[in-house]
Amino acid sequence: IDICNHDTGECVFEPIICNDNDACTVDTCDPVHGCIYTQIVCDDDDPCTIDTCDSVLGCVFTPIDCGLEECQGGQCV
């Protein structure tokens, strides 16, 4: 943020802090476009979990509920 200090006549350059308070984004600042919030990809490479993202917790890997069966390769057997 570029502002002028009227008391001193000097320019002041304050950095922008990009933070959308969402654990599911990577927050960066681009000199041309400003704040950029890129969605993260939650993938634990385990076919026996459901991969989601919670805006507070971040990535969540929930085991597939197979009841009394076992999950193998993403299938309940």
Short mmCIF file of N, CA and C in Angstrom, two decimals:
data_model
loop_
_atom_site.label_atom_id
_atom_site.label_comp_id
_atom_site.label_asym_id
_atom_site.label_seq_id
_atom_site.Cartn_x
_atom_site.Cartn_y
_atom_site.Cartn_z
N ILE A 1 0.86 -1.16 0.00
CA ILE A 1 0.00 0.00 0.00
C ILE A 1 0.91 1.23 0.00
N ASP A 2 0.78 2.02 -1.00
CA ASP A 2 1.60 3.22 -1.14
C ASP A 2 0.83 4.41 -0.62
N ILE A 3 1.38 5.08 0.37
CA ILE A 3 0.73 6.27 0.92
C ILE A 3 1.78 7.36 1.11
N CYS A 4 1.30 8.58 1.26
CA CYS A 4 2.19 9.70 1.50
C CYS A 4 1.97 10.19 2.93
N ASN A 5 3.05 10.32 3.67
CA ASN A 5 2.98 10.87 5.01
C ASN A 5 2.98 12.39 4.85
N HIS A 6 1.82 12.98 5.09
CA HIS A 6 1.67 14.43 4.87
C HIS A 6 2.50 15.26 5.84
N ASP A 7 2.82 14.71 7.00
CA ASP A 7 3.64 15.45 7.97
C ASP A 7 5.09 15.57 7.52
N THR A 8 5.62 14.48 6.93
CA THR A 8 7.02 14.47 6.53
C THR A 8 7.21 14.66 5.03
N GLY A 9 6.14 14.42 4.26
CA GLY A 9 6.24 14.50 2.81
C GLY A 9 6.89 13.29 2.18
N GLU A 10 7.15 12.26 2.98
CA GLU A 10 7.79 11.05 2.48
C GLU A 10 6.75 10.01 2.07
N CYS A 11 7.13 9.22 1.09
CA CYS A 11 6.29 8.10 0.68
C CYS A 11 6.52 6.92 1.63
N VAL A 12 5.45 6.24 1.93
CA VAL A 12 5.52 5.07 2.79
C VAL A 12 4.95 3.90 2.01
N PHE A 13 5.69 2.80 1.99
CA PHE A 13 5.27 1.61 1.24
C PHE A 13 5.05 0.47 2.23
N GLU A 14 3.79 0.17 2.50
CA GLU A 14 3.45 -0.90 3.44
C GLU A 14 3.10 -2.16 2.67
N PRO A 15 3.70 -3.29 3.05
CA PRO A 15 3.37 -4.54 2.33
C PRO A 15 1.94 -4.99 2.62
N ILE A 16 1.34 -5.56 1.61
CA ILE A 16 -0.01 -6.13 1.76
C ILE A 16 0.14 -7.54 2.31
N ILE A 17 -0.63 -7.85 3.31
CA ILE A 17 -0.63 -9.21 3.85
C ILE A 17 -1.86 -9.92 3.30
N CYS A 18 -1.63 -10.95 2.50
CA CYS A 18 -2.72 -11.71 1.91
C CYS A 18 -3.05 -12.89 2.81
N ASN A 19 -4.22 -12.86 3.39
CA ASN A 19 -4.65 -13.96 4.25
C ASN A 19 -6.17 -13.98 4.27
N ASP A 20 -6.74 -15.03 3.65
CA ASP A 20 -8.19 -15.15 3.63
C ASP A 20 -8.70 -16.03 4.77
N ASN A 21 -7.79 -16.40 5.69
CA ASN A 21 -8.14 -17.24 6.85
C ASN A 21 -8.81 -18.54 6.45
N ASP A 22 -8.40 -19.09 5.32
CA ASP A 22 -8.93 -20.36 4.82
C ASP A 22 -7.76 -21.33 4.70
N ALA A 23 -7.79 -22.40 5.50
CA ALA A 23 -6.70 -23.39 5.48
C ALA A 23 -6.65 -24.17 4.17
N CYS A 24 -7.63 -23.98 3.31
CA CYS A 24 -7.67 -24.71 2.03
C CYS A 24 -7.10 -23.91 0.87
N THR A 25 -6.45 -22.79 1.18
CA THR A 25 -5.82 -22.00 0.13
C THR A 25 -4.38 -21.66 0.49
N VAL A 26 -3.58 -21.48 -0.55
CA VAL A 26 -2.23 -20.94 -0.41
C VAL A 26 -2.36 -19.47 -0.76
N ASP A 27 -2.00 -18.61 0.16
CA ASP A 27 -2.17 -17.17 -0.02
C ASP A 27 -0.85 -16.54 -0.46
N THR A 28 -0.87 -15.91 -1.62
CA THR A 28 0.32 -15.24 -2.14
C THR A 28 -0.07 -13.84 -2.64
N CYS A 29 0.94 -13.03 -2.85
CA CYS A 29 0.70 -11.70 -3.40
C CYS A 29 1.49 -11.56 -4.69
N ASP A 30 0.80 -11.20 -5.74
CA ASP A 30 1.39 -10.98 -7.05
C ASP A 30 1.51 -9.47 -7.25
N PRO A 31 2.68 -8.98 -7.66
CA PRO A 31 2.86 -7.53 -7.82
C PRO A 31 1.88 -6.89 -8.81
N VAL A 32 1.39 -7.66 -9.75
CA VAL A 32 0.47 -7.12 -10.76
C VAL A 32 -0.99 -7.30 -10.36
N HIS A 33 -1.32 -8.51 -9.88
CA HIS A 33 -2.72 -8.85 -9.62
C HIS A 33 -3.15 -8.73 -8.16
N GLY A 34 -2.22 -8.54 -7.25
CA GLY A 34 -2.56 -8.45 -5.83
C GLY A 34 -2.65 -9.83 -5.20
N CYS A 35 -3.55 -9.96 -4.25
CA CYS A 35 -3.68 -11.22 -3.52
C CYS A 35 -4.25 -12.31 -4.42
N ILE A 36 -3.64 -13.48 -4.32
CA ILE A 36 -4.10 -14.66 -5.06
C ILE A 36 -4.27 -15.78 -4.06
N TYR A 37 -5.44 -16.41 -4.10
CA TYR A 37 -5.75 -17.51 -3.18
C TYR A 37 -5.95 -18.78 -4.01
N THR A 38 -4.97 -19.66 -3.95
CA THR A 38 -4.97 -20.88 -4.75
C THR A 38 -5.43 -22.06 -3.90
N GLN A 39 -6.46 -22.76 -4.38
CA GLN A 39 -6.98 -23.93 -3.67
C GLN A 39 -5.91 -25.01 -3.58
N ILE A 40 -5.77 -25.62 -2.41
CA ILE A 40 -4.84 -26.73 -2.28
C ILE A 40 -5.56 -28.02 -2.67
N VAL A 41 -4.78 -29.00 -3.04
CA VAL A 41 -5.32 -30.31 -3.39
C VAL A 41 -5.00 -31.27 -2.25
N CYS A 42 -6.03 -31.82 -1.67
CA CYS A 42 -5.85 -32.79 -0.58
C CYS A 42 -5.94 -34.19 -1.17
N ASP A 43 -4.84 -34.89 -1.17
CA ASP A 43 -4.81 -36.25 -1.71
C ASP A 43 -3.72 -37.03 -0.99
N ASP A 44 -4.13 -38.02 -0.20
CA ASP A 44 -3.16 -38.82 0.53
C ASP A 44 -2.81 -40.12 -0.21
N ASP A 45 -3.27 -40.24 -1.46
CA ASP A 45 -2.99 -41.42 -2.29
C ASP A 45 -3.49 -42.72 -1.66
N ASP A 46 -4.49 -42.62 -0.79
CA ASP A 46 -5.08 -43.80 -0.16
C ASP A 46 -6.51 -43.93 -0.66
N PRO A 47 -6.80 -44.95 -1.49
CA PRO A 47 -8.16 -45.09 -2.03
C PRO A 47 -9.20 -45.43 -0.96
N CYS A 48 -8.75 -45.71 0.25
CA CYS A 48 -9.68 -46.05 1.32
C CYS A 48 -10.00 -44.86 2.22
N THR A 49 -9.69 -43.66 1.75
CA THR A 49 -10.08 -42.46 2.48
C THR A 49 -10.81 -41.51 1.54
N ILE A 50 -11.67 -40.70 2.12
CA ILE A 50 -12.33 -39.63 1.39
C ILE A 50 -11.54 -38.35 1.73
N ASP A 51 -10.96 -37.76 0.71
CA ASP A 51 -10.10 -36.60 0.88
C ASP A 51 -10.91 -35.32 0.70
N THR A 52 -10.95 -34.49 1.74
CA THR A 52 -11.67 -33.22 1.69
C THR A 52 -10.80 -32.15 2.32
N CYS A 53 -11.26 -30.92 2.24
CA CYS A 53 -10.56 -29.83 2.89
C CYS A 53 -11.54 -29.04 3.74
N ASP A 54 -11.16 -28.80 4.97
CA ASP A 54 -11.95 -28.01 5.91
C ASP A 54 -11.27 -26.64 6.03
N SER A 55 -12.05 -25.58 5.91
CA SER A 55 -11.46 -24.24 5.89
C SER A 55 -10.73 -23.87 7.18
N VAL A 56 -10.99 -24.59 8.27
CA VAL A 56 -10.29 -24.34 9.53
C VAL A 56 -9.17 -25.36 9.74
N LEU A 57 -9.46 -26.63 9.51
CA LEU A 57 -8.51 -27.71 9.80
C LEU A 57 -7.52 -28.00 8.67
N GLY A 58 -7.88 -27.66 7.45
CA GLY A 58 -7.06 -28.02 6.30
C GLY A 58 -7.48 -29.37 5.76
N CYS A 59 -6.54 -30.14 5.26
CA CYS A 59 -6.85 -31.44 4.66
C CYS A 59 -7.36 -32.42 5.72
N VAL A 60 -8.43 -33.12 5.33
CA VAL A 60 -9.03 -34.13 6.20
C VAL A 60 -9.15 -35.41 5.38
N PHE A 61 -8.65 -36.50 5.93
CA PHE A 61 -8.68 -37.79 5.25
C PHE A 61 -9.53 -38.74 6.08
N THR A 62 -10.79 -38.90 5.67
CA THR A 62 -11.76 -39.69 6.42
C THR A 62 -11.79 -41.11 5.88
N PRO A 63 -11.53 -42.11 6.75
CA PRO A 63 -11.57 -43.50 6.29
C PRO A 63 -12.97 -43.86 5.77
N ILE A 64 -13.01 -44.63 4.69
CA ILE A 64 -14.28 -45.13 4.16
C ILE A 64 -14.85 -46.11 5.17
N ASP A 65 -16.12 -45.91 5.51
CA ASP A 65 -16.78 -46.78 6.49
C ASP A 65 -17.29 -48.03 5.80
N CYS A 66 -16.65 -49.14 6.09
CA CYS A 66 -17.05 -50.42 5.51
C CYS A 66 -17.78 -51.29 6.53
N GLY A 67 -18.16 -50.72 7.64
CA GLY A 67 -18.86 -51.51 8.66
C GLY A 67 -17.96 -52.62 9.16
N LEU A 68 -18.41 -53.85 9.06
CA LEU A 68 -17.63 -55.00 9.52
C LEU A 68 -16.64 -55.48 8.46
N GLU A 69 -16.76 -54.95 7.24
CA GLU A 69 -15.84 -55.34 6.18
C GLU A 69 -14.59 -54.47 6.25
N GLU A 70 -13.62 -54.80 5.41
CA GLU A 70 -12.35 -54.08 5.35
C GLU A 70 -12.25 -53.37 4.02
N CYS A 71 -11.64 -52.19 4.03
CA CYS A 71 -11.42 -51.47 2.79
C CYS A 71 -10.10 -51.92 2.18
N GLN A 72 -10.18 -52.31 0.90
CA GLN A 72 -8.98 -52.70 0.15
C GLN A 72 -9.09 -52.09 -1.24
N GLY A 73 -8.14 -51.24 -1.58
CA GLY A 73 -8.12 -50.64 -2.91
C GLY A 73 -9.32 -49.77 -3.19
N GLY A 74 -9.91 -49.22 -2.15
CA GLY A 74 -11.07 -48.35 -2.32
C GLY A 74 -12.39 -49.09 -2.34
N GLN A 75 -12.36 -50.39 -2.14
CA GLN A 75 -13.58 -51.20 -2.14
C GLN A 75 -13.74 -51.89 -0.79
N CYS A 76 -14.99 -52.03 -0.36
CA CYS A 76 -15.26 -52.77 0.87
C CYS A 76 -15.36 -54.25 0.54
N VAL A 77 -14.53 -55.03 1.23
CA VAL A 77 -14.53 -56.50 0.99
C VAL A 77 -14.65 -57.24 2.30
#
